[in-house]
CSV table of C-alpha atoms in Angstrom, one decimal:
chain,number,residue,atom,x,y,z
A,1,MET,CA,-1.8,-64.2,-52.4
A,2,GLU,CA,-5.1,-62.4,-52.2
A,3,LEU,CA,-5.0,-58.7,-51.4
A,4,LEU,CA,-8.0,-57.8,-49.2
A,5,ALA,CA,-8.8,-54.1,-48.7
A,6,PRO,CA,-11.2,-52.2,-46.4
A,7,ALA,CA,-14.4,-50.6,-47.6
A,8,GLY,CA,-16.4,-48.4,-45.2
A,9,ASN,CA,-18.9,-47.4,-47.8
A,10,VAL,CA,-19.8,-47.9,-51.5
A,11,ASP,CA,-17.4,-45.2,-52.7
A,12,LYS,CA,-14.5,-46.8,-50.9
A,13,LEU,CA,-15.5,-50.3,-52.2
A,14,ARG,CA,-15.2,-48.9,-55.7
A,15,TYR,CA,-11.7,-47.6,-55.0
A,16,CYS,CA,-10.7,-50.9,-53.4
A,17,TYR,CA,-11.4,-52.7,-56.6
A,18,THR,CA,-10.1,-49.9,-58.9
A,19,TYR,CA,-6.8,-49.7,-57.1
A,20,GLY,CA,-6.1,-53.4,-57.2
A,21,ALA,CA,-7.8,-55.3,-54.4
A,22,ASP,CA,-8.7,-58.9,-55.2
A,23,ALA,CA,-11.3,-58.7,-52.4
A,24,ALA,CA,-12.8,-56.1,-50.1
A,25,TYR,CA,-14.5,-56.4,-46.7
A,26,ILE,CA,-17.5,-54.4,-45.6
A,27,GLY,CA,-19.6,-54.0,-42.5
A,28,LEU,CA,-23.4,-53.9,-42.3
A,29,LYS,CA,-25.1,-51.4,-40.0
A,30,ASN,CA,-25.3,-52.5,-36.4
A,31,PHE,CA,-23.3,-55.8,-36.8
A,32,SER,CA,-19.7,-54.6,-37.4
A,33,LEU,CA,-16.9,-53.6,-35.0
A,34,ARG,CA,-16.5,-50.4,-37.0
A,35,ILE,CA,-19.9,-48.9,-36.2
A,36,LYS,CA,-18.7,-45.4,-36.9
A,37,ALA,CA,-17.7,-46.3,-40.4
A,38,ASP,CA,-20.5,-45.5,-42.9
A,39,ASN,CA,-21.1,-49.2,-43.5
A,40,PHE,CA,-23.8,-50.5,-45.8
A,41,TYR,CA,-27.6,-50.2,-45.5
A,42,GLU,CA,-30.9,-49.6,-47.3
A,43,ASP,CA,-30.6,-50.1,-51.1
A,44,GLU,CA,-26.9,-49.9,-51.4
A,45,TYR,CA,-26.8,-53.6,-52.3
A,46,LYS,CA,-27.8,-52.4,-55.8
A,47,LYS,CA,-24.7,-50.4,-56.2
A,48,VAL,CA,-22.6,-53.3,-54.8
A,49,LEU,CA,-24.1,-55.7,-57.3
A,50,GLU,CA,-23.2,-53.2,-60.1
A,51,LEU,CA,-19.6,-52.9,-58.8
A,52,LYS,CA,-19.3,-56.7,-58.7
A,53,LYS,CA,-20.5,-56.8,-62.3
A,54,ASN,CA,-18.0,-54.1,-63.4
A,55,PHE,CA,-15.2,-55.9,-61.6
A,56,PRO,CA,-15.7,-59.6,-62.4
A,57,GLY,CA,-13.8,-62.0,-60.2
A,58,ARG,CA,-13.5,-59.6,-57.3
A,59,ARG,CA,-14.7,-60.9,-53.9
A,60,LEU,CA,-16.8,-59.3,-51.2
A,61,HIS,CA,-16.4,-60.2,-47.5
A,62,CYS,CA,-18.8,-59.1,-44.9
A,63,ALA,CA,-17.8,-58.5,-41.3
A,64,LEU,CA,-20.4,-59.6,-38.8
A,65,ASN,CA,-17.8,-59.6,-36.0
A,66,ILE,CA,-19.5,-58.1,-33.0
A,67,SER,CA,-20.2,-60.1,-29.8
A,68,PHE,CA,-23.9,-60.7,-30.2
A,69,HIS,CA,-26.4,-60.1,-27.4
A,70,ASN,CA,-29.8,-61.9,-27.5
A,71,GLU,CA,-31.6,-58.9,-29.0
A,72,GLU,CA,-28.8,-58.6,-31.7
A,73,ILE,CA,-29.3,-62.2,-32.7
A,74,ASP,CA,-33.1,-61.5,-33.0
A,75,ARG,CA,-32.3,-58.5,-35.2
A,76,LEU,CA,-29.9,-60.5,-37.3
A,77,LEU,CA,-32.7,-63.1,-37.9
A,78,SER,CA,-35.2,-60.3,-38.8
A,79,GLU,CA,-32.8,-58.8,-41.4
A,80,ILE,CA,-31.6,-62.0,-43.0
A,81,ASP,CA,-33.7,-61.4,-46.1
A,82,TYR,CA,-32.1,-58.0,-46.5
A,83,PHE,CA,-28.6,-59.4,-46.2
A,84,LYS,CA,-29.3,-61.9,-48.9
A,85,GLN,CA,-29.6,-59.1,-51.4
A,86,TYR,CA,-25.8,-58.5,-51.1
A,87,PRO,CA,-23.4,-60.6,-53.3
A,88,ILE,CA,-21.5,-61.7,-50.2
A,89,ASP,CA,-18.8,-64.4,-50.8
A,90,ALA,CA,-17.7,-64.8,-47.1
A,91,PHE,CA,-18.7,-63.7,-43.6
A,92,ILE,CA,-16.1,-62.7,-41.0
A,93,VAL,CA,-17.4,-63.7,-37.6
A,94,GLN,CA,-16.1,-64.2,-34.0
A,95,ASP,CA,-19.3,-65.2,-32.3
A,96,LEU,CA,-19.9,-69.0,-32.8
A,97,GLY,CA,-23.6,-68.4,-32.0
A,98,ILE,CA,-24.3,-67.0,-35.4
A,99,VAL,CA,-22.5,-69.8,-37.3
A,100,PRO,CA,-25.5,-72.1,-37.7
A,101,ILE,CA,-27.6,-69.2,-38.7
A,102,LEU,CA,-25.2,-68.2,-41.5
A,103,GLN,CA,-24.8,-71.8,-42.6
A,104,LYS,CA,-28.5,-72.3,-42.9
A,105,HIS,CA,-29.3,-69.0,-44.7
A,106,PHE,CA,-26.1,-68.6,-46.7
A,107,PRO,CA,-25.0,-72.1,-47.7
A,108,ASP,CA,-22.8,-70.8,-50.5
A,109,ALA,CA,-21.0,-68.2,-48.5
A,110,GLU,CA,-17.7,-69.0,-46.8
A,111,LEU,CA,-17.1,-68.6,-43.1
A,112,HIS,CA,-14.0,-66.7,-42.1
A,113,LEU,CA,-12.9,-66.5,-38.4
A,114,SER,CA,-12.3,-63.0,-37.2
A,115,THR,CA,-9.1,-62.0,-35.6
A,116,GLN,CA,-11.2,-61.1,-32.6
A,117,ALA,CA,-11.4,-64.8,-31.9
A,118,SER,CA,-7.7,-64.7,-31.1
A,119,CYS,CA,-6.9,-68.0,-32.9
A,120,ILE,CA,-3.1,-68.4,-32.7
A,121,ASN,CA,-2.5,-72.2,-32.6
A,122,ARG,CA,-2.9,-75.3,-34.8
A,123,GLU,CA,-5.3,-77.1,-32.5
A,124,ALA,CA,-7.7,-74.2,-32.5
A,125,VAL,CA,-7.5,-74.0,-36.3
A,126,LYS,CA,-8.3,-77.7,-36.6
A,127,MET,CA,-11.3,-77.1,-34.4
A,128,TYR,CA,-12.6,-74.2,-36.4
A,129,LYS,CA,-12.1,-76.2,-39.6
A,130,SER,CA,-14.3,-79.0,-38.1
A,131,LEU,CA,-17.1,-76.3,-37.6
A,132,GLY,CA,-17.1,-75.4,-41.2
A,133,PHE,CA,-14.7,-72.4,-41.4
A,134,LYS,CA,-12.7,-72.1,-44.6
A,135,ARG,CA,-10.4,-69.3,-43.4
A,136,VAL,CA,-8.8,-68.1,-40.2
A,137,VAL,CA,-7.8,-64.4,-39.8
A,138,MET,CA,-4.9,-65.0,-37.4
A,139,GLY,CA,-4.9,-63.4,-34.0
A,140,ARG,CA,-2.5,-60.5,-34.2
A,141,GLU,CA,-0.2,-62.0,-31.5
A,142,ALA,CA,0.8,-64.9,-33.8
A,143,SER,CA,4.4,-64.8,-35.2
A,144,LEU,CA,5.2,-65.7,-38.8
A,145,ALA,CA,7.0,-68.8,-37.5
A,146,GLU,CA,3.9,-69.9,-35.7
A,147,ILE,CA,1.7,-69.1,-38.7
A,148,SER,CA,4.0,-71.3,-40.9
A,149,GLU,CA,3.7,-74.2,-38.4
A,150,ILE,CA,-0.1,-73.8,-38.4
A,151,LYS,CA,-0.3,-73.9,-42.2
A,152,GLN,CA,1.8,-77.0,-42.3
A,153,ALA,CA,-0.4,-78.7,-39.7
A,154,VAL,CA,-3.7,-77.7,-41.4
A,155,PRO,CA,-2.7,-77.1,-45.1
A,156,ASP,CA,-6.3,-76.9,-46.4
A,157,MET,CA,-7.3,-74.1,-44.1
A,158,GLU,CA,-6.8,-70.6,-45.6
A,159,ILE,CA,-4.8,-68.2,-43.6
A,160,GLU,CA,-5.4,-64.5,-43.6
A,161,CYS,CA,-3.1,-61.9,-41.9
A,162,PHE,CA,-3.2,-58.2,-41.3
A,163,VAL,CA,-0.2,-56.5,-43.0
A,164,HIS,CA,-1.0,-52.8,-42.7
A,165,GLY,CA,-2.8,-50.3,-40.6
A,166,ALA,CA,-3.6,-49.3,-37.0
A,167,MET,CA,-2.9,-51.7,-34.2
A,168,CYS,CA,-4.7,-52.0,-30.8
A,169,ILE,CA,-2.9,-52.3,-27.5
A,170,ALA,CA,-5.6,-54.8,-26.4
A,171,TYR,CA,-5.4,-58.5,-27.0
A,172,SER,CA,-6.4,-59.1,-30.6
A,173,GLY,CA,-8.3,-55.9,-30.4
A,174,ARG,CA,-10.6,-57.1,-27.6
A,175,CYS,CA,-10.5,-53.9,-25.6
A,176,LEU,CA,-12.5,-53.1,-22.4
A,177,MET,CA,-11.0,-49.7,-21.9
A,178,SER,CA,-13.4,-47.7,-24.1
A,179,ALA,CA,-16.4,-49.2,-22.3
A,180,TYR,CA,-14.8,-48.6,-18.9
A,181,LEU,CA,-14.1,-44.9,-19.5
A,182,ASN,CA,-17.2,-43.8,-21.3
A,183,GLY,CA,-19.6,-46.6,-21.8
A,184,ARG,CA,-18.8,-47.2,-25.5
A,185,SER,CA,-18.1,-50.9,-25.9
A,186,ALA,CA,-15.4,-51.8,-28.5
A,187,GLN,CA,-17.0,-55.2,-28.7
A,188,SER,CA,-20.2,-53.7,-30.0
A,189,GLY,CA,-18.5,-51.5,-32.6
A,190,PHE,CA,-18.4,-48.2,-30.6
A,191,CYS,CA,-14.6,-48.0,-29.8
A,192,SER,CA,-13.7,-44.4,-28.8
A,193,HIS,CA,-10.0,-45.1,-29.3
A,194,THR,CA,-9.2,-44.3,-25.7
A,195,CYS,CA,-5.7,-45.6,-26.2
A,196,ARG,CA,-5.0,-42.6,-28.5
A,197,TRP,CA,-6.0,-40.0,-25.9
A,198,ASP,CA,-3.5,-37.7,-24.3
A,199,TYR,CA,-2.3,-38.7,-20.9
A,200,ASP,CA,0.0,-37.4,-18.2
A,201,LEU,CA,2.0,-39.8,-16.1
A,202,LEU,CA,1.7,-39.0,-12.4
A,203,ALA,CA,3.7,-40.4,-9.6
A,204,ASP,CA,4.9,-39.7,-6.0
A,205,PRO,CA,8.3,-38.1,-6.4
A,206,ASP,CA,9.7,-40.2,-3.6
A,207,ILE,CA,9.0,-43.5,-5.3
A,208,LEU,CA,10.8,-42.4,-8.5
A,209,LYS,CA,14.0,-42.5,-6.5
A,210,ASP,CA,13.8,-46.3,-6.4
A,211,PRO,CA,13.2,-47.6,-10.0
A,212,LYS,CA,13.2,-51.2,-8.7
A,213,LYS,CA,10.0,-50.6,-6.8
A,214,LEU,CA,8.3,-48.5,-9.4
A,215,ALA,CA,6.8,-51.1,-11.7
A,216,GLN,CA,4.8,-52.8,-9.0
A,217,SER,CA,4.3,-50.0,-6.6
A,218,GLY,CA,0.9,-48.8,-7.8
A,219,ALA,CA,2.3,-45.2,-7.4
A,220,LEU,CA,1.9,-44.5,-11.1
A,221,SER,CA,-1.3,-43.2,-12.5
A,222,LEU,CA,-2.6,-41.8,-15.7
A,223,LYS,CA,-4.5,-38.5,-16.0
A,224,GLU,CA,-6.3,-38.0,-19.3
A,225,TYR,CA,-6.0,-34.5,-20.7
A,226,LYS,CA,-9.7,-33.8,-20.9
A,227,ARG,CA,-10.5,-35.6,-17.6
A,228,PRO,CA,-8.2,-34.0,-15.1
A,229,ASP,CA,-10.3,-35.3,-12.1
A,230,GLU,CA,-10.0,-39.0,-13.1
A,231,LEU,CA,-6.9,-41.0,-12.4
A,232,PHE,CA,-6.2,-44.4,-13.7
A,233,PRO,CA,-3.5,-46.7,-12.0
A,234,VAL,CA,-0.5,-47.9,-13.9
A,235,TYR,CA,1.4,-50.8,-12.4
A,236,GLU,CA,4.2,-51.2,-14.9
A,237,GLY,CA,5.8,-49.4,-17.9
A,238,ASP,CA,8.2,-46.7,-18.9
A,239,ASN,CA,7.6,-43.0,-18.9
A,240,PHE,CA,5.9,-42.6,-22.2
A,241,THR,CA,3.4,-39.8,-22.8
A,242,ALA,CA,1.1,-42.1,-24.6
A,243,ILE,CA,1.9,-45.5,-23.1
A,244,LEU,CA,-1.3,-47.1,-24.5
A,245,SER,CA,-1.0,-46.2,-28.2
A,246,SER,CA,0.5,-48.7,-30.6
A,247,LYS,CA,2.6,-48.0,-33.7
A,248,ASP,CA,1.0,-48.8,-37.0
A,249,LEU,CA,1.6,-52.1,-38.8
A,250,CYS,CA,3.5,-52.1,-42.1
A,251,MET,CA,4.7,-55.3,-43.7
A,252,ILE,CA,5.2,-54.2,-47.3
A,253,ASP,CA,8.9,-55.1,-47.2
A,254,TYR,CA,8.2,-58.7,-46.0
A,255,LEU,CA,5.6,-60.1,-48.4
A,256,ALA,CA,8.0,-62.8,-49.5
A,257,GLU,CA,8.1,-64.1,-45.9
A,258,PHE,CA,4.3,-64.2,-45.8
A,259,LYS,CA,4.2,-66.2,-49.0
A,260,LYS,CA,6.9,-68.6,-47.7
A,261,ALA,CA,4.8,-69.1,-44.5
A,262,GLY,CA,1.8,-70.1,-46.7
A,263,VAL,CA,-0.4,-67.1,-46.0
A,264,ASP,CA,-3.3,-67.0,-48.5
A,265,SER,CA,-4.6,-63.4,-47.9
A,266,LEU,CA,-3.0,-60.1,-47.0
A,267,LYS,CA,-5.4,-57.8,-45.2
A,268,ILE,CA,-5.2,-54.0,-44.9
A,269,GLU,CA,-6.9,-52.4,-41.9
A,270,GLY,CA,-8.9,-49.2,-42.3
A,271,ARG,CA,-12.7,-49.2,-42.9
A,272,MET,CA,-12.8,-45.8,-41.2
A,273,LYS,CA,-9.9,-44.4,-43.3
A,274,SER,CA,-10.3,-42.0,-46.1
A,275,ILE,CA,-10.7,-42.8,-49.8
A,276,TYR,CA,-7.2,-41.4,-50.4
A,277,TYR,CA,-5.8,-43.7,-47.8
A,278,VAL,CA,-7.6,-46.8,-49.1
A,279,ALA,CA,-6.6,-46.1,-52.7
A,280,MET,CA,-2.9,-45.3,-52.0
A,281,ILE,CA,-2.3,-48.2,-49.6
A,282,THR,CA,-4.1,-50.7,-51.7
A,283,ARG,CA,-2.2,-49.6,-54.8
A,284,ALA,CA,1.2,-49.9,-53.0
A,285,TYR,CA,0.5,-53.5,-51.9
A,286,ARG,CA,-0.9,-54.4,-55.3
A,287,LYS,CA,2.3,-53.3,-56.9
A,288,ALA,CA,4.4,-55.0,-54.2
A,289,ILE,CA,2.5,-58.3,-54.7
A,290,ASP,CA,2.8,-58.0,-58.5
A,291,SER,CA,6.5,-57.5,-58.2
A,292,LEU,CA,6.8,-60.5,-55.9
A,293,GLU,CA,4.9,-62.6,-58.4
A,294,GLU,CA,7.2,-61.2,-61.2
A,295,LYS,CA,4.3,-59.6,-63.1
A,296,ILE,CA,6.2,-56.3,-62.9
A,297,SER,CA,9.8,-55.5,-61.9
A,298,ALA,CA,10.9,-54.3,-58.5
A,299,GLU,CA,12.0,-51.0,-60.2
A,300,GLU,CA,8.4,-50.5,-61.6
A,301,ALA,CA,6.9,-51.2,-58.2
A,302,LYS,CA,9.2,-49.0,-56.2
A,303,PRO,CA,7.6,-45.6,-57.0
A,304,PHE,CA,4.2,-46.8,-56.0
A,305,ILE,CA,5.5,-48.4,-52.7
A,306,ASP,CA,7.3,-45.1,-51.9
A,307,GLU,CA,4.0,-43.3,-52.0
A,308,LEU,CA,2.8,-45.4,-49.1
A,309,TYR,CA,5.1,-43.5,-46.8
A,310,LYS,CA,3.5,-40.2,-47.8
A,311,VAL,CA,0.1,-41.2,-46.5
A,312,SER,CA,-0.6,-40.1,-42.9
A,313,HIS,CA,0.4,-42.8,-40.4
A,314,ARG,CA,1.9,-43.3,-37.0
A,315,PRO,CA,5.5,-44.7,-36.8
A,316,PHE,CA,5.6,-48.2,-38.4
A,317,THR,CA,6.2,-51.5,-36.7
A,318,THR,CA,6.4,-55.2,-37.6
A,319,ALA,CA,4.4,-56.0,-34.4
A,320,PHE,CA,4.4,-59.6,-33.4
A,321,TYR,CA,5.5,-61.1,-36.7
A,322,PHE,CA,9.3,-61.3,-35.9
A,323,ASP,CA,9.9,-60.1,-32.4
A,324,LYS,CA,7.0,-59.4,-30.0
A,325,ALA,CA,9.0,-56.7,-28.3
A,326,LYS,CA,8.3,-54.6,-31.4
A,327,ALA,CA,4.6,-54.7,-30.6
A,328,ASP,CA,5.3,-53.2,-27.1
A,329,GLU,CA,6.8,-50.0,-28.6
A,330,THR,CA,4.4,-47.1,-28.3
A,331,ALA,CA,3.7,-44.0,-30.4
A,332,SER,CA,2.0,-40.6,-29.8
A,333,GLY,CA,-0.2,-39.0,-32.4
A,334,ALA,CA,-0.1,-39.5,-36.1
A,335,SER,CA,2.5,-38.4,-38.7
A,336,ASP,CA,1.8,-35.6,-41.1
A,337,SER,CA,1.2,-35.9,-44.8
A,338,PRO,CA,2.4,-33.6,-47.6
A,339,TYR,CA,-0.9,-34.2,-49.5
A,340,GLU,CA,-4.6,-33.9,-49.1
A,341,LEU,CA,-7.3,-35.3,-51.4
A,342,SER,CA,-8.7,-32.6,-53.7
A,343,ALA,CA,-11.2,-34.4,-55.8
A,344,GLU,CA,-12.6,-37.7,-57.1
A,345,LEU,CA,-13.0,-38.0,-60.8
A,346,GLY,CA,-15.7,-40.1,-62.5
A,347,LYS,CA,-16.3,-41.7,-65.9
A,348,GLN,CA,-16.0,-39.6,-69.0
A,349,LEU,CA,-19.2,-37.8,-70.0
A,350,SER,CA,-20.9,-38.9,-73.2
A,351,ALA,CA,-20.6,-36.7,-76.3
A,352,GLN,CA,-24.2,-35.7,-75.9
A,353,GLU,CA,-23.7,-34.7,-72.2
A,354,GLU,CA,-20.6,-32.7,-73.2
A,355,GLU,CA,-22.3,-31.0,-76.1
A,356,SER,CA,-25.3,-30.1,-73.8
A,357,ILE,CA,-23.0,-28.3,-71.3
A,358,LEU,CA,-21.2,-26.4,-74.0
A,359,ALA,CA,-24.5,-25.5,-75.6
A,360,LYS,CA,-25.7,-24.0,-72.3
A,361,ALA,CA,-22.5,-22.0,-72.0
A,362,SER,CA,-22.7,-20.8,-75.6
A,363,GLU,CA,-26.4,-19.7,-75.2
A,364,SER,CA,-25.6,-17.9,-71.9
A,365,ALA,CA,-22.5,-16.2,-73.3
A,366,ALA,CA,-24.5,-15.0,-76.3
A,367,LYS,CA,-27.3,-13.6,-74.1
A,368,ARG,CA,-24.8,-11.8,-71.8
A,369,LYS,CA,-23.0,-10.3,-74.9
A,370,ALA,CA,-26.3,-9.1,-76.3
A,371,GLU,CA,-27.3,-7.5,-73.0
A,372,TYR,CA,-23.8,-5.9,-72.8
A,373,ASP,CA,-23.9,-4.6,-76.3
A,374,ALA,CA,-27.3,-3.0,-75.6
A,375,LEU,CA,-25.8,-0.8,-72.8
A,376,VAL,CA,-24.6,2.7,-73.4
A,377,PRO,CA,-20.8,3.2,-73.0
A,378,GLN,CA,-21.1,4.6,-69.4
A,379,ALA,CA,-23.1,1.5,-68.4
A,380,GLN,CA,-20.7,-0.8,-70.1
A,381,ALA,CA,-17.8,0.8,-68.1
A,382,ALA,CA,-19.7,0.4,-64.9
A,383,TYR,CA,-20.4,-3.3,-65.8
A,384,ASP,CA,-16.7,-3.8,-66.6
A,385,LEU,CA,-15.8,-2.5,-63.2
A,386,ARG,CA,-18.2,-4.8,-61.4
A,387,VAL,CA,-16.7,-7.8,-63.3
A,388,LYS,CA,-13.2,-6.7,-62.3
A,389,ASN,CA,-14.2,-6.3,-58.6
A,390,MET,CA,-16.4,-9.4,-58.4
A,391,PRO,CA,-14.8,-12.0,-60.6
A,392,ASP,CA,-16.6,-14.9,-58.7
A,393,LYS,CA,-20.0,-13.4,-59.6
A,394,TYR,CA,-19.4,-12.7,-63.3
A,395,LEU,CA,-17.8,-15.9,-64.4
A,396,PRO,CA,-16.8,-16.6,-68.0
A,397,TYR,CA,-18.5,-19.4,-70.0
A,398,ALA,CA,-16.9,-22.5,-71.3
A,399,GLU,CA,-15.8,-22.9,-74.9
A,400,LYS,CA,-15.0,-26.0,-76.8
A,401,ILE,CA,-11.3,-26.9,-76.7
A,402,PRO,CA,-9.9,-29.5,-79.2
A,403,GLY,CA,-8.6,-32.6,-77.5
A,404,PHE,CA,-10.3,-31.9,-74.2
A,405,LYS,CA,-12.8,-34.3,-72.6
A,406,MET,CA,-15.2,-33.8,-69.6
A,407,TYR,CA,-15.4,-35.9,-66.5
A,408,PRO,CA,-17.5,-35.5,-63.3
A,409,LEU,CA,-15.4,-34.0,-60.5
A,410,LYS,CA,-16.4,-34.3,-56.8
A,411,ALA,CA,-14.4,-31.8,-54.8
A,412,MET,CA,-13.2,-32.9,-51.4
A,413,ASN,CA,-11.1,-29.8,-50.6
A,414,MET,CA,-10.8,-26.4,-52.2
A,415,ILE,CA,-9.2,-26.2,-55.7
A,416,ASN,CA,-8.1,-22.8,-56.8
A,417,LYS,CA,-5.6,-21.2,-59.2
A,418,GLU,CA,-2.8,-21.7,-56.6
A,419,SER,CA,-3.5,-25.4,-55.9
A,420,GLU,CA,-0.5,-27.6,-56.7
A,421,LEU,CA,-2.5,-30.5,-58.1
A,422,GLU,CA,-1.3,-34.0,-59.0
A,423,LEU,CA,-3.3,-36.8,-60.8
A,424,VAL,CA,-3.1,-40.3,-59.4
A,425,THR,CA,-4.5,-43.5,-60.9
A,426,PRO,CA,-3.9,-47.2,-60.3
A,427,ASP,CA,-1.0,-47.0,-62.8
A,428,THR,CA,0.0,-43.4,-62.6
A,429,VAL,CA,2.2,-42.6,-59.6
A,430,ALA,CA,1.6,-38.9,-59.6
A,431,GLN,CA,1.3,-36.5,-62.6
A,432,LYS,CA,1.7,-32.8,-62.1
A,433,VAL,CA,-1.4,-30.9,-63.3
A,434,THR,CA,-1.0,-27.3,-64.4
A,435,ARG,CA,-3.8,-24.8,-65.2
A,436,GLU,CA,-3.4,-25.0,-69.0
A,437,HIS,CA,-4.4,-28.6,-68.9
A,438,PHE,CA,-7.9,-28.3,-67.3
A,439,VAL,CA,-10.9,-26.1,-66.8
A,440,LEU,CA,-13.5,-26.5,-64.0
A,441,ILE,CA,-17.0,-26.0,-65.3
A,442,ASN,CA,-20.4,-25.8,-63.6
A,443,PRO,CA,-22.4,-28.4,-65.6
A,444,GLU,CA,-25.7,-26.7,-64.7
A,445,SER,CA,-24.8,-23.3,-66.2
A,446,GLY,CA,-21.7,-23.8,-68.3
A,447,GLU,CA,-19.8,-21.2,-66.3
A,448,VAL,CA,-16.0,-21.6,-65.7
A,449,TYR,CA,-15.2,-21.6,-62.0
A,450,ASN,CA,-12.3,-19.7,-60.5
A,451,TRP,CA,-12.3,-22.1,-57.6
A,452,VAL,CA,-14.4,-25.1,-56.5
A,453,CYS,CA,-15.0,-26.9,-53.2
A,454,ASP,CA,-17.2,-29.6,-51.6
A,455,GLY,CA,-20.8,-29.2,-52.7
A,456,HIS,CA,-20.2,-27.4,-56.0
A,457,PRO,CA,-21.6,-29.2,-59.1
A,458,CYS,CA,-18.5,-29.6,-61.3
A,459,VAL,CA,-17.0,-31.3,-64.3
A,460,ILE,CA,-13.3,-31.1,-65.2
A,461,TYR,CA,-12.6,-30.3,-68.9
A,462,THR,CA,-9.1,-31.6,-69.6
A,463,ASP,CA,-6.6,-33.3,-71.9
A,464,LEU,CA,-5.2,-35.4,-69.0
A,465,PRO,CA,-5.3,-39.2,-69.3
A,466,VAL,CA,-8.2,-39.6,-66.8
A,467,ILE,CA,-9.8,-42.9,-66.0
A,468,ASP,CA,-12.9,-43.7,-63.8
A,469,GLY,CA,-11.6,-43.7,-60.2
A,470,ALA,CA,-8.7,-41.2,-60.8
A,471,LEU,CA,-8.0,-38.8,-57.9
A,472,LEU,CA,-6.7,-35.3,-57.8
A,473,ARG,CA,-4.5,-34.5,-54.8
A,474,CYS,CA,-3.0,-31.2,-53.7
A,475,ARG,CA,0.2,-30.5,-52.0
A,476,ASP,CA,-0.6,-29.0,-48.6
A,477,PRO,CA,1.0,-25.5,-48.5
A,478,GLU,CA,1.3,-25.7,-44.7
A,479,TYR,CA,3.3,-28.9,-44.7
A,480,VAL,CA,7.0,-28.7,-43.7
A,481,GLU,CA,9.2,-31.7,-44.3
A,482,GLY,CA,10.4,-33.1,-41.0
A,483,GLN,CA,7.9,-31.1,-38.9
A,484,PHE,CA,4.6,-32.6,-37.6
A,485,ARG,CA,1.5,-30.6,-36.9
A,486,ASP,CA,-1.0,-31.4,-34.2
A,487,THR,CA,-3.4,-33.6,-36.2
A,488,GLY,CA,-5.6,-34.5,-33.2
A,489,ARG,CA,-6.3,-38.0,-32.0
């Protein structure tokens, strides 16, 4: 089975491939239902081409899954030549109007039917096959039993299913609520996630005395926390605080059932998720699939799968796959995580690059020493006091350490001497990182940082087994096991 992971930008695409995805799906500006994802534009196709070269055999799927208005069709036609620069293997579409356009201009690219088309029966699959589609991304309302029947009826049609990520309370994600409340249409990629908002459930106290009349009474209404003057009627449902918010999908324990049903591709939701989320979830499913296919043992896969539950998520569900009542269960907010991403690590610097940084450090250290030695004792004492009181201004310089190598480090959150760091890679679950194993250096000056955060030029000088695409995570000091903080919507 193919593992298909989400890429909201070029960096995430790299982590999709690095952490084990067979394929990744992207969106292009203005034509994707995740318009708030970074998506791809301008000359990023050059970086994508390079990634495909570095990861031979990996596939790239492109979501053009909005509902097109006339002007959007015109814009699509005007940008066709730009799209052709991307190494796209398949287009994910819901609007049949663009099918002839894609077939004409991209004859070698496959057509995949978006889940937005709500395809959940064998006759519809047969019809889409006749139109030239090679794959159907099943509507989320289809059960595994139904999917198995569809595969048996149309065995030469590829079947793709979502196995992990956020669910939408609307039918196959076709939501009108966002557009109704604030004019941001989910069908044009501007979903404001109104189902995740905070609501109070209001009702006439008298009607609550008769539960039999409650569901169809019209006496219930929703009041959104930030819109106290707007009331929205509710005609049925239980007294949930967030009656519109679905649980998150997680099917990692049921991959054998997907294989038995004939599913060809397992899809992770999340083009708007973080790099850390994409890496950890992709890695967990990669190991689970490898275990299922007996490439590794279940014991080898288990630690990686366990990490999935440490990534921030809402309570999990199996949704419609076994019992559709599971999909009706609601959740409020998101779960907490004991970790936050500290840094991305790049490819090892060349010997020349490393020598250049150390040479800068050596020259600057020698200059500082010469200036210090030229001072009278009283001035040296005053200088020593300034260094003690302002350690971040008078930083030491790097020195060569046998066995250490340098790697680019892009800080995402602050790293300081108190940070409880762990190194994660595609094949390293989590290795504790202590201060004696690394030094953070400013590559422009050769100075050794006491701390670093986003925006600081930095390389890590270390004896750790770092690979391109490795991540540093930090245990969140404010996290308390079993307690959940308000993480917002």
